[in-house]
mmCIF file with all atom_site columns, C-alpha atoms and ligand atoms in Angstrom:
data_model
loop_
_atom_site.group_PDB
_atom_site.id
_atom_site.type_symbol
_atom_site.label_atom_id
_atom_site.label_alt_id
_atom_site.label_comp_id
_atom_site.label_asym_id
_atom_site.label_entity_id
_atom_site.label_seq_id
_atom_site.pdbx_PDB_ins_code
_atom_site.Cartn_x
_atom_site.Cartn_y
_atom_site.Cartn_z
_atom_site.occupancy
_atom_site.B_iso_or_equiv
_atom_site.pdbx_formal_charge
_atom_site.auth_seq_id
_atom_site.auth_comp_id
_atom_site.auth_asym_id
_atom_site.auth_atom_id
_atom_site.pdbx_PDB_model_num
ATOM   1   C CA  . MET A 1 1   ? -2.546  16.945  18.420  1.00 55.00 ? 1   MET A CA  1
ATOM   2   C CA  . VAL A 1 2   ? -5.782  17.581  16.539  1.00 65.00 ? 2   VAL A CA  1
ATOM   3   C CA  . GLU A 1 3   ? -6.246  15.030  13.764  1.00 73.00 ? 3   GLU A CA  1
ATOM   4   C CA  . SER A 1 4   ? -6.128  16.823  10.433  1.00 94.00 ? 4   SER A CA  1
ATOM   5   C CA  . PHE A 1 5   ? -7.168  13.811  8.413   1.00 98.00 ? 5   PHE A CA  1
ATOM   6   C CA  . ARG A 1 6   ? -9.570  10.936  8.716   1.00 97.00 ? 6   ARG A CA  1
ATOM   7   C CA  . ILE A 1 7   ? -9.665  7.420   7.374   1.00 98.00 ? 7   ILE A CA  1
ATOM   8   C CA  . ARG A 1 8   ? -12.603 5.707   5.696   1.00 98.00 ? 8   ARG A CA  1
ATOM   9   C CA  . PRO A 1 9   ? -13.061 2.386   3.901   1.00 98.00 ? 9   PRO A CA  1
ATOM   10  C CA  . ALA A 1 10  ? -12.262 2.504   0.204   1.00 98.00 ? 10  ALA A CA  1
ATOM   11  C CA  . VAL A 1 11  ? -15.105 2.128   -2.293  1.00 98.00 ? 11  VAL A CA  1
ATOM   12  C CA  . GLN A 1 12  ? -15.262 1.245   -5.964  1.00 98.00 ? 12  GLN A CA  1
ATOM   13  C CA  . ALA A 1 13  ? -15.178 4.917   -7.005  1.00 98.00 ? 13  ALA A CA  1
ATOM   14  C CA  . ASP A 1 14  ? -11.705 5.241   -5.407  1.00 98.00 ? 14  ASP A CA  1
ATOM   15  C CA  . GLY A 1 15  ? -10.106 3.242   -8.241  1.00 97.00 ? 15  GLY A CA  1
ATOM   16  C CA  . GLY A 1 16  ? -8.685  6.358   -9.942  1.00 97.00 ? 16  GLY A CA  1
ATOM   17  C CA  . PHE A 1 17  ? -7.122  7.607   -6.716  1.00 98.00 ? 17  PHE A CA  1
ATOM   18  C CA  . LEU A 1 18  ? -5.649  4.194   -5.996  1.00 98.00 ? 18  LEU A CA  1
ATOM   19  C CA  . GLY A 1 19  ? -4.067  4.455   -9.435  1.00 97.00 ? 19  GLY A CA  1
ATOM   20  C CA  . ASP A 1 20  ? -2.459  7.738   -8.347  1.00 96.00 ? 20  ASP A CA  1
ATOM   21  C CA  . MET A 1 21  ? -1.071  5.985   -5.265  1.00 97.00 ? 21  MET A CA  1
ATOM   22  C CA  . VAL A 1 22  ? 0.398   3.140   -7.306  1.00 96.00 ? 22  VAL A CA  1
ATOM   23  C CA  . VAL A 1 23  ? 2.174   5.811   -9.342  1.00 95.00 ? 23  VAL A CA  1
ATOM   24  C CA  . GLU A 1 24  ? 3.499   7.361   -6.092  1.00 94.00 ? 24  GLU A CA  1
ATOM   25  C CA  . ALA A 1 25  ? 4.739   3.969   -4.926  1.00 94.00 ? 25  ALA A CA  1
ATOM   26  C CA  . ALA A 1 26  ? 6.422   3.254   -8.276  1.00 93.00 ? 26  ALA A CA  1
ATOM   27  C CA  . ASN A 1 27  ? 8.005   6.717   -8.318  1.00 93.00 ? 27  ASN A CA  1
ATOM   28  C CA  . TRP A 1 28  ? 8.987   6.925   -4.639  1.00 92.00 ? 28  TRP A CA  1
ATOM   29  C CA  . ARG A 1 29  ? 12.509  8.018   -5.523  1.00 90.00 ? 29  ARG A CA  1
ATOM   30  C CA  . GLY A 1 30  ? 11.223  11.166  -7.232  1.00 85.00 ? 30  GLY A CA  1
ATOM   31  C CA  . GLY A 1 31  ? 13.462  12.594  -9.925  1.00 74.00 ? 31  GLY A CA  1
ATOM   32  C CA  . GLY A 1 32  ? 12.883  11.192  -13.392 1.00 72.00 ? 32  GLY A CA  1
ATOM   33  C CA  . ALA A 1 33  ? 9.474   9.833   -12.508 1.00 86.00 ? 33  ALA A CA  1
ATOM   34  C CA  . ARG A 1 34  ? 7.668   7.409   -14.823 1.00 92.00 ? 34  ARG A CA  1
ATOM   35  C CA  . PRO A 1 35  ? 4.510   8.969   -16.283 1.00 94.00 ? 35  PRO A CA  1
ATOM   36  C CA  . ARG A 1 36  ? 1.180   7.838   -14.814 1.00 93.00 ? 36  ARG A CA  1
ATOM   37  C CA  . HIS A 1 37  ? -0.101  6.132   -17.959 1.00 94.00 ? 37  HIS A CA  1
ATOM   38  C CA  . GLU A 1 38  ? 3.100   4.128   -18.290 1.00 95.00 ? 38  GLU A CA  1
ATOM   39  C CA  . VAL A 1 39  ? 2.984   2.910   -14.681 1.00 95.00 ? 39  VAL A CA  1
ATOM   40  C CA  . ILE A 1 40  ? -0.669  1.977   -14.519 1.00 94.00 ? 40  ILE A CA  1
ATOM   41  C CA  . SER A 1 41  ? -0.699  0.256   -17.892 1.00 95.00 ? 41  SER A CA  1
ATOM   42  C CA  . SER A 1 42  ? 2.339   -1.883  -17.037 1.00 95.00 ? 42  SER A CA  1
ATOM   43  C CA  . ALA A 1 43  ? 1.520   -5.495  -16.160 1.00 92.00 ? 43  ALA A CA  1
ATOM   44  C CA  . GLU A 1 44  ? 3.423   -5.428  -12.880 1.00 91.00 ? 44  GLU A CA  1
ATOM   45  C CA  . HIS A 1 45  ? 1.508   -2.423  -11.556 1.00 94.00 ? 45  HIS A CA  1
ATOM   46  C CA  . SER A 1 46  ? -1.906  -2.800  -13.172 1.00 95.00 ? 46  SER A CA  1
ATOM   47  C CA  . ARG A 1 47  ? -2.434  -6.064  -11.323 1.00 94.00 ? 47  ARG A CA  1
ATOM   48  C CA  . TYR A 1 48  ? -2.893  -4.099  -8.105  1.00 96.00 ? 48  TYR A CA  1
ATOM   49  C CA  . LEU A 1 49  ? -5.694  -2.072  -9.688  1.00 96.00 ? 49  LEU A CA  1
ATOM   50  C CA  . THR A 1 50  ? -7.512  -3.942  -12.442 1.00 95.00 ? 50  THR A CA  1
ATOM   51  C CA  . GLY A 1 51  ? -11.198 -4.331  -11.721 1.00 95.00 ? 51  GLY A CA  1
ATOM   52  C CA  . TRP A 1 52  ? -11.062 -2.502  -8.372  1.00 97.00 ? 52  TRP A CA  1
ATOM   53  C CA  . MET A 1 53  ? -12.924 -3.330  -6.275  1.00 95.00 ? 53  MET A CA  1
ATOM   54  C CA  . ARG A 1 54  ? -13.414 -7.002  -6.835  1.00 94.00 ? 54  ARG A CA  1
ATOM   55  C CA  . PRO A 1 55  ? -14.462 -9.521  -4.178  1.00 93.00 ? 55  PRO A CA  1
ATOM   56  C CA  . GLY A 1 56  ? -11.736 -9.764  -1.548  1.00 92.00 ? 56  GLY A CA  1
ATOM   57  C CA  . ASP A 1 57  ? -10.292 -6.315  -2.223  1.00 97.00 ? 57  ASP A CA  1
ATOM   58  C CA  . THR A 1 58  ? -10.052 -4.256  0.951   1.00 98.00 ? 58  THR A CA  1
ATOM   59  C CA  . GLY A 1 59  ? -8.709  -0.758  1.375   1.00 98.00 ? 59  GLY A CA  1
ATOM   60  C CA  . PHE A 1 60  ? -8.784  2.480   3.285   1.00 98.00 ? 60  PHE A CA  1
ATOM   61  C CA  . VAL A 1 61  ? -8.516  6.055   2.072   1.00 98.00 ? 61  VAL A CA  1
ATOM   62  C CA  . ALA A 1 62  ? -7.218  8.968   4.133   1.00 98.00 ? 62  ALA A CA  1
ATOM   63  C CA  . GLU A 1 63  ? -8.924  12.283  3.461   1.00 98.00 ? 63  GLU A CA  1
ATOM   64  C CA  . ASP A 1 64  ? -8.154  15.820  4.509   1.00 97.00 ? 64  ASP A CA  1
ATOM   65  C CA  . LEU A 1 65  ? -10.848 17.740  6.320   1.00 95.00 ? 65  LEU A CA  1
ATOM   66  C CA  . ARG A 1 66  ? -12.327 18.936  3.001   1.00 96.00 ? 66  ARG A CA  1
ATOM   67  C CA  . GLY A 1 67  ? -12.811 15.324  1.978   1.00 97.00 ? 67  GLY A CA  1
ATOM   68  C CA  . GLU A 1 68  ? -9.958  15.286  -0.572  1.00 98.00 ? 68  GLU A CA  1
ATOM   69  C CA  . PRO A 1 69  ? -8.129  11.961  -0.709  1.00 98.00 ? 69  PRO A CA  1
ATOM   70  C CA  . ILE A 1 70  ? -4.526  12.214  0.492   1.00 98.00 ? 70  ILE A CA  1
ATOM   71  C CA  . GLY A 1 71  ? -3.437  8.605   0.837   1.00 98.00 ? 71  GLY A CA  1
ATOM   72  C CA  . ALA A 1 72  ? -4.566  5.011   0.528   1.00 98.00 ? 72  ALA A CA  1
ATOM   73  C CA  . ALA A 1 73  ? -3.592  1.513   1.555   1.00 98.00 ? 73  ALA A CA  1
ATOM   74  C CA  . TRP A 1 74  ? -5.227  -1.625  0.262   1.00 98.00 ? 74  TRP A CA  1
ATOM   75  C CA  . TYR A 1 75  ? -4.710  -5.311  -0.244  1.00 97.00 ? 75  TYR A CA  1
ATOM   76  C CA  . ARG A 1 76  ? -5.750  -7.813  -2.785  1.00 96.00 ? 76  ARG A CA  1
ATOM   77  C CA  . MET A 1 77  ? -5.180  -11.472 -3.366  1.00 94.00 ? 77  MET A CA  1
ATOM   78  C CA  . LEU A 1 78  ? -3.183  -12.199 -6.492  1.00 93.00 ? 78  LEU A CA  1
ATOM   79  C CA  . PRO A 1 79  ? -2.999  -15.621 -8.110  1.00 90.00 ? 79  PRO A CA  1
ATOM   80  C CA  . ARG A 1 80  ? 0.219   -17.619 -8.368  1.00 91.00 ? 80  ARG A CA  1
ATOM   81  C CA  . SER A 1 81  ? -0.008  -17.226 -12.164 1.00 90.00 ? 81  SER A CA  1
ATOM   82  C CA  . GLU A 1 82  ? 0.019   -13.431 -11.869 1.00 88.00 ? 82  GLU A CA  1
ATOM   83  C CA  . PRO A 1 83  ? 1.941   -12.658 -8.684  1.00 88.00 ? 83  PRO A CA  1
ATOM   84  C CA  . GLY A 1 84  ? 2.760   -9.213  -7.333  1.00 89.00 ? 84  GLY A CA  1
ATOM   85  C CA  . PHE A 1 85  ? 6.258   -8.112  -6.316  1.00 89.00 ? 85  PHE A CA  1
ATOM   86  C CA  . GLY A 1 86  ? 5.515   -9.311  -2.772  1.00 91.00 ? 86  GLY A CA  1
ATOM   87  C CA  . TRP A 1 87  ? 3.633   -12.529 -3.488  1.00 93.00 ? 87  TRP A CA  1
ATOM   88  C CA  . VAL A 1 88  ? 4.377   -15.140 -0.825  1.00 94.00 ? 88  VAL A CA  1
ATOM   89  C CA  . GLY A 1 89  ? 1.624   -17.689 -1.207  1.00 92.00 ? 89  GLY A CA  1
ATOM   90  C CA  . THR A 1 90  ? -1.966  -18.471 -2.028  1.00 90.00 ? 90  THR A CA  1
ATOM   91  C CA  . GLY A 1 91  ? -4.250  -16.943 0.565   1.00 92.00 ? 91  GLY A CA  1
ATOM   92  C CA  . VAL A 1 92  ? -1.855  -14.182 1.611   1.00 96.00 ? 92  VAL A CA  1
ATOM   93  C CA  . PRO A 1 93  ? -3.028  -10.752 0.455   1.00 96.00 ? 93  PRO A CA  1
ATOM   94  C CA  . GLU A 1 94  ? -0.455  -8.232  -0.690  1.00 96.00 ? 94  GLU A CA  1
ATOM   95  C CA  . LEU A 1 95  ? -0.636  -4.612  0.338   1.00 97.00 ? 95  LEU A CA  1
ATOM   96  C CA  . ILE A 1 96  ? 0.100   -1.363  -1.444  1.00 97.00 ? 96  ILE A CA  1
ATOM   97  C CA  . ILE A 1 97  ? 0.374   2.034   0.197   1.00 97.00 ? 97  ILE A CA  1
ATOM   98  C CA  . GLY A 1 98  ? 0.896   5.594   -0.936  1.00 97.00 ? 98  GLY A CA  1
ATOM   99  C CA  . VAL A 1 99  ? 0.475   9.091   0.485   1.00 97.00 ? 99  VAL A CA  1
ATOM   100 C CA  . ARG A 1 100 ? 0.411   12.312  -1.517  1.00 96.00 ? 100 ARG A CA  1
ATOM   101 C CA  . PRO A 1 101 ? 3.831   14.022  -1.293  1.00 94.00 ? 101 PRO A CA  1
ATOM   102 C CA  . ILE A 1 102 ? 2.725   17.112  0.644   1.00 95.00 ? 102 ILE A CA  1
ATOM   103 C CA  . TRP A 1 103 ? 1.084   14.921  3.283   1.00 96.00 ? 103 TRP A CA  1
ATOM   104 C CA  . ARG A 1 104 ? 4.048   12.650  3.960   1.00 96.00 ? 104 ARG A CA  1
ATOM   105 C CA  . ALA A 1 105 ? 5.635   12.398  7.407   1.00 95.00 ? 105 ALA A CA  1
ATOM   106 C CA  . HIS A 1 106 ? 2.397   13.447  9.145   1.00 96.00 ? 106 HIS A CA  1
ATOM   107 C CA  . GLY A 1 107 ? 1.390   10.006  10.382  1.00 97.00 ? 107 GLY A CA  1
ATOM   108 C CA  . VAL A 1 108 ? -1.005  9.246   7.514   1.00 98.00 ? 108 VAL A CA  1
ATOM   109 C CA  . GLY A 1 109 ? 0.906   6.195   6.283   1.00 98.00 ? 109 GLY A CA  1
ATOM   110 C CA  . ARG A 1 110 ? 1.163   4.621   9.720   1.00 98.00 ? 110 ARG A CA  1
ATOM   111 C CA  . ALA A 1 111 ? -2.536  5.235   10.431  1.00 98.00 ? 111 ALA A CA  1
ATOM   112 C CA  . LEU A 1 112 ? -3.516  3.642   7.102   1.00 98.00 ? 112 LEU A CA  1
ATOM   113 C CA  . LEU A 1 113 ? -1.241  0.676   7.680   1.00 98.00 ? 113 LEU A CA  1
ATOM   114 C CA  . GLN A 1 114 ? -2.671  0.070   11.143  1.00 98.00 ? 114 GLN A CA  1
ATOM   115 C CA  . ARG A 1 115 ? -6.272  0.211   9.889   1.00 98.00 ? 115 ARG A CA  1
ATOM   116 C CA  . LEU A 1 116 ? -5.466  -2.185  7.076   1.00 98.00 ? 116 LEU A CA  1
ATOM   117 C CA  . CYS A 1 117 ? -3.741  -4.699  9.367   1.00 98.00 ? 117 CYS A CA  1
ATOM   118 C CA  . GLU A 1 118 ? -6.642  -4.586  11.836  1.00 98.00 ? 118 GLU A CA  1
ATOM   119 C CA  . SER A 1 119 ? -9.023  -5.229  8.987   1.00 97.00 ? 119 SER A CA  1
ATOM   120 C CA  . ALA A 1 120 ? -6.995  -8.154  7.634   1.00 97.00 ? 120 ALA A CA  1
ATOM   121 C CA  . ARG A 1 121 ? -6.881  -9.676  11.104  1.00 97.00 ? 121 ARG A CA  1
ATOM   122 C CA  . ALA A 1 122 ? -10.631 -9.221  11.535  1.00 97.00 ? 122 ALA A CA  1
ATOM   123 C CA  . GLN A 1 123 ? -11.184 -10.927 8.177   1.00 96.00 ? 123 GLN A CA  1
ATOM   124 C CA  . GLY A 1 124 ? -9.247  -13.932 9.458   1.00 96.00 ? 124 GLY A CA  1
ATOM   125 C CA  . PHE A 1 125 ? -6.064  -13.629 7.425   1.00 97.00 ? 125 PHE A CA  1
ATOM   126 C CA  . ALA A 1 126 ? -2.964  -15.069 9.064   1.00 97.00 ? 126 ALA A CA  1
ATOM   127 C CA  . ARG A 1 127 ? -0.454  -12.937 7.153   1.00 97.00 ? 127 ARG A CA  1
ATOM   128 C CA  . LEU A 1 128 ? -0.096  -9.849  4.992   1.00 98.00 ? 128 LEU A CA  1
ATOM   129 C CA  . SER A 1 129 ? 2.807   -9.317  2.600   1.00 97.00 ? 129 SER A CA  1
ATOM   130 C CA  . LEU A 1 130 ? 4.410   -6.450  0.743   1.00 97.00 ? 130 LEU A CA  1
ATOM   131 C CA  . SER A 1 131 ? 7.425   -5.651  -1.360  1.00 96.00 ? 131 SER A CA  1
ATOM   132 C CA  . VAL A 1 132 ? 9.684   -2.677  -0.822  1.00 97.00 ? 132 VAL A CA  1
ATOM   133 C CA  . GLU A 1 133 ? 12.926  -1.431  -2.307  1.00 95.00 ? 133 GLU A CA  1
ATOM   134 C CA  . ARG A 1 134 ? 15.554  -1.812  0.382   1.00 95.00 ? 134 ARG A CA  1
ATOM   135 C CA  . ASP A 1 135 ? 16.621  1.822   0.466   1.00 95.00 ? 135 ASP A CA  1
ATOM   136 C CA  . ASN A 1 136 ? 13.076  3.175   0.850   1.00 96.00 ? 136 ASN A CA  1
ATOM   137 C CA  . PHE A 1 137 ? 12.540  4.624   4.354   1.00 95.00 ? 137 PHE A CA  1
ATOM   138 C CA  . ALA A 1 138 ? 9.170   2.881   4.297   1.00 97.00 ? 138 ALA A CA  1
ATOM   139 C CA  . VAL A 1 139 ? 11.122  -0.232  5.462   1.00 97.00 ? 139 VAL A CA  1
ATOM   140 C CA  . THR A 1 140 ? 11.473  1.440   8.884   1.00 97.00 ? 140 THR A CA  1
ATOM   141 C CA  . LEU A 1 141 ? 7.732   2.068   9.036   1.00 98.00 ? 141 LEU A CA  1
ATOM   142 C CA  . TYR A 1 142 ? 6.943   -1.529  8.082   1.00 98.00 ? 142 TYR A CA  1
ATOM   143 C CA  . ARG A 1 143 ? 9.382   -2.948  10.650  1.00 98.00 ? 143 ARG A CA  1
ATOM   144 C CA  . SER A 1 144 ? 7.930   -0.797  13.391  1.00 98.00 ? 144 SER A CA  1
ATOM   145 C CA  . GLU A 1 145 ? 4.470   -2.119  12.484  1.00 98.00 ? 145 GLU A CA  1
ATOM   146 C CA  . GLY A 1 146 ? 5.579   -5.722  12.814  1.00 98.00 ? 146 GLY A CA  1
ATOM   147 C CA  . PHE A 1 147 ? 6.615   -6.654  9.274   1.00 98.00 ? 147 PHE A CA  1
ATOM   148 C CA  . ALA A 1 148 ? 9.785   -8.728  8.881   1.00 98.00 ? 148 ALA A CA  1
ATOM   149 C CA  . VAL A 1 149 ? 11.853  -9.513  5.803   1.00 98.00 ? 149 VAL A CA  1
ATOM   150 C CA  . THR A 1 150 ? 11.167  -13.035 4.556   1.00 97.00 ? 150 THR A CA  1
ATOM   151 C CA  . GLN A 1 151 ? 12.886  -12.889 1.177   1.00 95.00 ? 151 GLN A CA  1
ATOM   152 C CA  . SER A 1 152 ? 15.538  -10.668 -0.340  1.00 95.00 ? 152 SER A CA  1
ATOM   153 C CA  . GLY A 1 153 ? 15.712  -9.998  -4.045  1.00 90.00 ? 153 GLY A CA  1
ATOM   154 C CA  . LEU A 1 154 ? 17.738  -7.644  -6.180  1.00 91.00 ? 154 LEU A CA  1
ATOM   155 C CA  . GLY A 1 155 ? 17.467  -4.352  -4.248  1.00 94.00 ? 155 GLY A CA  1
ATOM   156 C CA  . ARG A 1 156 ? 14.016  -5.316  -3.053  1.00 95.00 ? 156 ARG A CA  1
ATOM   157 C CA  . ASP A 1 157 ? 12.719  -7.165  0.012   1.00 97.00 ? 157 ASP A CA  1
ATOM   158 C CA  . THR A 1 158 ? 9.523   -9.059  0.631   1.00 97.00 ? 158 THR A CA  1
ATOM   159 C CA  . MET A 1 159 ? 8.157   -8.377  4.113   1.00 98.00 ? 159 MET A CA  1
ATOM   160 C CA  . VAL A 1 160 ? 5.434   -10.249 5.962   1.00 98.00 ? 160 VAL A CA  1
ATOM   161 C CA  . LYS A 1 161 ? 3.408   -9.463  9.051   1.00 98.00 ? 161 LYS A CA  1
ATOM   162 C CA  . ARG A 1 162 ? 1.893   -12.290 11.051  1.00 98.00 ? 162 ARG A CA  1
ATOM   163 C CA  . LEU A 1 163 ? -1.585  -11.388 12.199  1.00 97.00 ? 163 LEU A CA  1
ATOM   164 C CA  . ARG A 1 164 ? -2.179  -14.302 14.567  1.00 90.00 ? 164 ARG A CA  1
HETATM 165 C C1  . LIG B 2 .   ? 5.906   5.324   2.565   1.00 62.64 ? 1   LIG B C1  1
HETATM 166 C C2  . LIG B 2 .   ? 4.687   6.198   2.873   1.00 62.64 ? 1   LIG B C2  1
HETATM 167 C C3  . LIG B 2 .   ? 3.415   5.453   2.487   1.00 62.64 ? 1   LIG B C3  1
HETATM 168 C C4  . LIG B 2 .   ? 4.678   6.481   4.392   1.00 62.64 ? 1   LIG B C4  1
HETATM 169 O O1  . LIG B 2 .   ? 3.610   7.322   4.687   1.00 62.64 ? 1   LIG B O1  1
HETATM 170 P P1  . LIG B 2 .   ? 3.833   8.642   5.572   1.00 62.64 ? 1   LIG B P1  1
HETATM 171 O O2  . LIG B 2 .   ? 2.490   9.212   5.819   1.00 62.64 ? 1   LIG B O2  1
HETATM 172 O O3  . LIG B 2 .   ? 4.848   9.500   4.919   1.00 62.64 ? 1   LIG B O3  1
HETATM 173 O O4  . LIG B 2 .   ? 4.453   7.987   6.895   1.00 62.64 ? 1   LIG B O4  1
HETATM 174 P P2  . LIG B 2 .   ? 4.231   8.413   8.413   1.00 62.64 ? 1   LIG B P2  1
HETATM 175 O O5  . LIG B 2 .   ? 4.186   9.903   8.515   1.00 62.64 ? 1   LIG B O5  1
HETATM 176 O O6  . LIG B 2 .   ? 3.095   7.654   8.974   1.00 62.64 ? 1   LIG B O6  1
HETATM 177 O O7  . LIG B 2 .   ? 5.616   7.946   9.042   1.00 62.64 ? 1   LIG B O7  1
HETATM 178 C C5  . LIG B 2 .   ? 5.834   6.635   9.471   1.00 62.64 ? 1   LIG B C5  1
HETATM 179 C C6  . LIG B 2 .   ? 7.304   6.411   9.740   1.00 62.64 ? 1   LIG B C6  1
HETATM 180 O O8  . LIG B 2 .   ? 8.035   6.493   8.531   1.00 62.64 ? 1   LIG B O8  1
HETATM 181 C C7  . LIG B 2 .   ? 9.307   7.081   8.783   1.00 62.64 ? 1   LIG B C7  1
HETATM 182 N N1  . LIG B 2 .   ? 9.412   8.289   7.983   1.00 62.64 ? 1   LIG B N1  1
HETATM 183 C C8  . LIG B 2 .   ? 8.399   9.101   7.562   1.00 62.64 ? 1   LIG B C8  1
HETATM 184 N N2  . LIG B 2 .   ? 8.888   10.060  6.755   1.00 62.64 ? 1   LIG B N2  1
HETATM 185 C C9  . LIG B 2 .   ? 10.217  9.859   6.685   1.00 62.64 ? 1   LIG B C9  1
HETATM 186 C C10 . LIG B 2 .   ? 11.275  10.497  5.979   1.00 62.64 ? 1   LIG B C10 1
HETATM 187 N N3  . LIG B 2 .   ? 11.043  11.560  5.201   1.00 62.64 ? 1   LIG B N3  1
HETATM 188 N N4  . LIG B 2 .   ? 12.519  9.996   6.110   1.00 62.64 ? 1   LIG B N4  1
HETATM 189 C C11 . LIG B 2 .   ? 12.763  8.927   6.879   1.00 62.64 ? 1   LIG B C11 1
HETATM 190 N N5  . LIG B 2 .   ? 11.783  8.257   7.570   1.00 62.64 ? 1   LIG B N5  1
HETATM 191 C C12 . LIG B 2 .   ? 10.546  8.729   7.467   1.00 62.64 ? 1   LIG B C12 1
HETATM 192 C C13 . LIG B 2 .   ? 9.400   7.368   10.222  1.00 62.64 ? 1   LIG B C13 1
HETATM 193 O O9  . LIG B 2 .   ? 10.018  6.218   10.793  1.00 62.64 ? 1   LIG B O9  1
HETATM 194 C C14 . LIG B 2 .   ? 7.961   7.428   10.651  1.00 62.64 ? 1   LIG B C14 1
HETATM 195 O O10 . LIG B 2 .   ? 7.853   7.011   11.952  1.00 62.64 ? 1   LIG B O10 1
HETATM 196 P P3  . LIG B 2 .   ? 7.521   8.015   13.168  1.00 62.64 ? 1   LIG B P3  1
HETATM 197 O O11 . LIG B 2 .   ? 6.043   7.851   13.313  1.00 62.64 ? 1   LIG B O11 1
HETATM 198 O O12 . LIG B 2 .   ? 8.294   7.427   14.273  1.00 62.64 ? 1   LIG B O12 1
HETATM 199 O O13 . LIG B 2 .   ? 7.934   9.396   12.754  1.00 62.64 ? 1   LIG B O13 1
HETATM 200 C C15 . LIG B 2 .   ? 4.735   7.559   2.109   1.00 62.64 ? 1   LIG B C15 1
HETATM 201 O O14 . LIG B 2 .   ? 5.856   8.294   2.534   1.00 62.64 ? 1   LIG B O14 1
HETATM 202 C C16 . LIG B 2 .   ? 4.756   7.418   0.598   1.00 62.64 ? 1   LIG B C16 1
HETATM 203 O O15 . LIG B 2 .   ? 3.717   7.422   -0.051  1.00 62.64 ? 1   LIG B O15 1
HETATM 204 N N6  . LIG B 2 .   ? 5.947   7.300   -0.010  1.00 62.64 ? 1   LIG B N6  1
HETATM 205 C C17 . LIG B 2 .   ? 6.069   7.174   -1.445  1.00 62.64 ? 1   LIG B C17 1
HETATM 206 C C18 . LIG B 2 .   ? 5.453   5.911   -1.962  1.00 62.64 ? 1   LIG B C18 1
HETATM 207 C C19 . LIG B 2 .   ? 6.077   4.684   -1.330  1.00 62.64 ? 1   LIG B C19 1
HETATM 208 O O16 . LIG B 2 .   ? 7.270   4.630   -1.111  1.00 62.64 ? 1   LIG B O16 1
HETATM 209 N N7  . LIG B 2 .   ? 5.216   3.708   -1.061  1.00 62.64 ? 1   LIG B N7  1
HETATM 210 C C20 . LIG B 2 .   ? 5.644   2.464   -0.494  1.00 62.64 ? 1   LIG B C20 1
HETATM 211 C C21 . LIG B 2 .   ? 6.200   1.577   -1.530  1.00 62.64 ? 1   LIG B C21 1
HETATM 212 S S1  . LIG B 2 .   ? 6.606   0.016   -0.819  1.00 62.64 ? 1   LIG B S1  1
#
């Protein structure tokens, strides 16, 4: 199959698009979606975005062949005092991923996830974590890429991938 998208490292100017992807992740169920401003100004979501990109932030953006962003995956290290949904410990970055609706189920998410994991491994991290609502099909993707559930909360699981 001819690749109809490509993946590049994220840069500081991608902050707005990453915001869009946080909104996609928060609204994955569709339906009565929360408005963008409400999601990205909420404490639990803004912590994945504030000050992008600060030292230690790493991400990748998928683009269509016209150069339009269609998906992104990134990780950042959050402090114990301000943990993300999938915080498992100091020194373990937490990842976020989102793909624009019309591009889903075309392999973009898996390609982004693989690039991000390779990058985390190359940077010397031992683990990567994430949080996912248990009924999101993304769980299947994460499992197939080597993530395993380490903690179960109310409707939501924390998953971790060992990188070495
Ligand atoms: C989750 C998400 C990032 C996956 O990206 P994607 O580009 O759609 O995923 P891919 O096409 O790479 O598919 C990867 C796997 O997911 C599963 N999958 C994809 N679409 C699916 C669907 N509609 N229903 C069920 N499983 C599906 C398949 O197991 C697929 O594996 P395959 O390669 O064997 O077909 C994307 O769908 C998305 O942005 N969803 C909304 C936001 C979200 O839920 N973010 C994650 C929050 S934790």
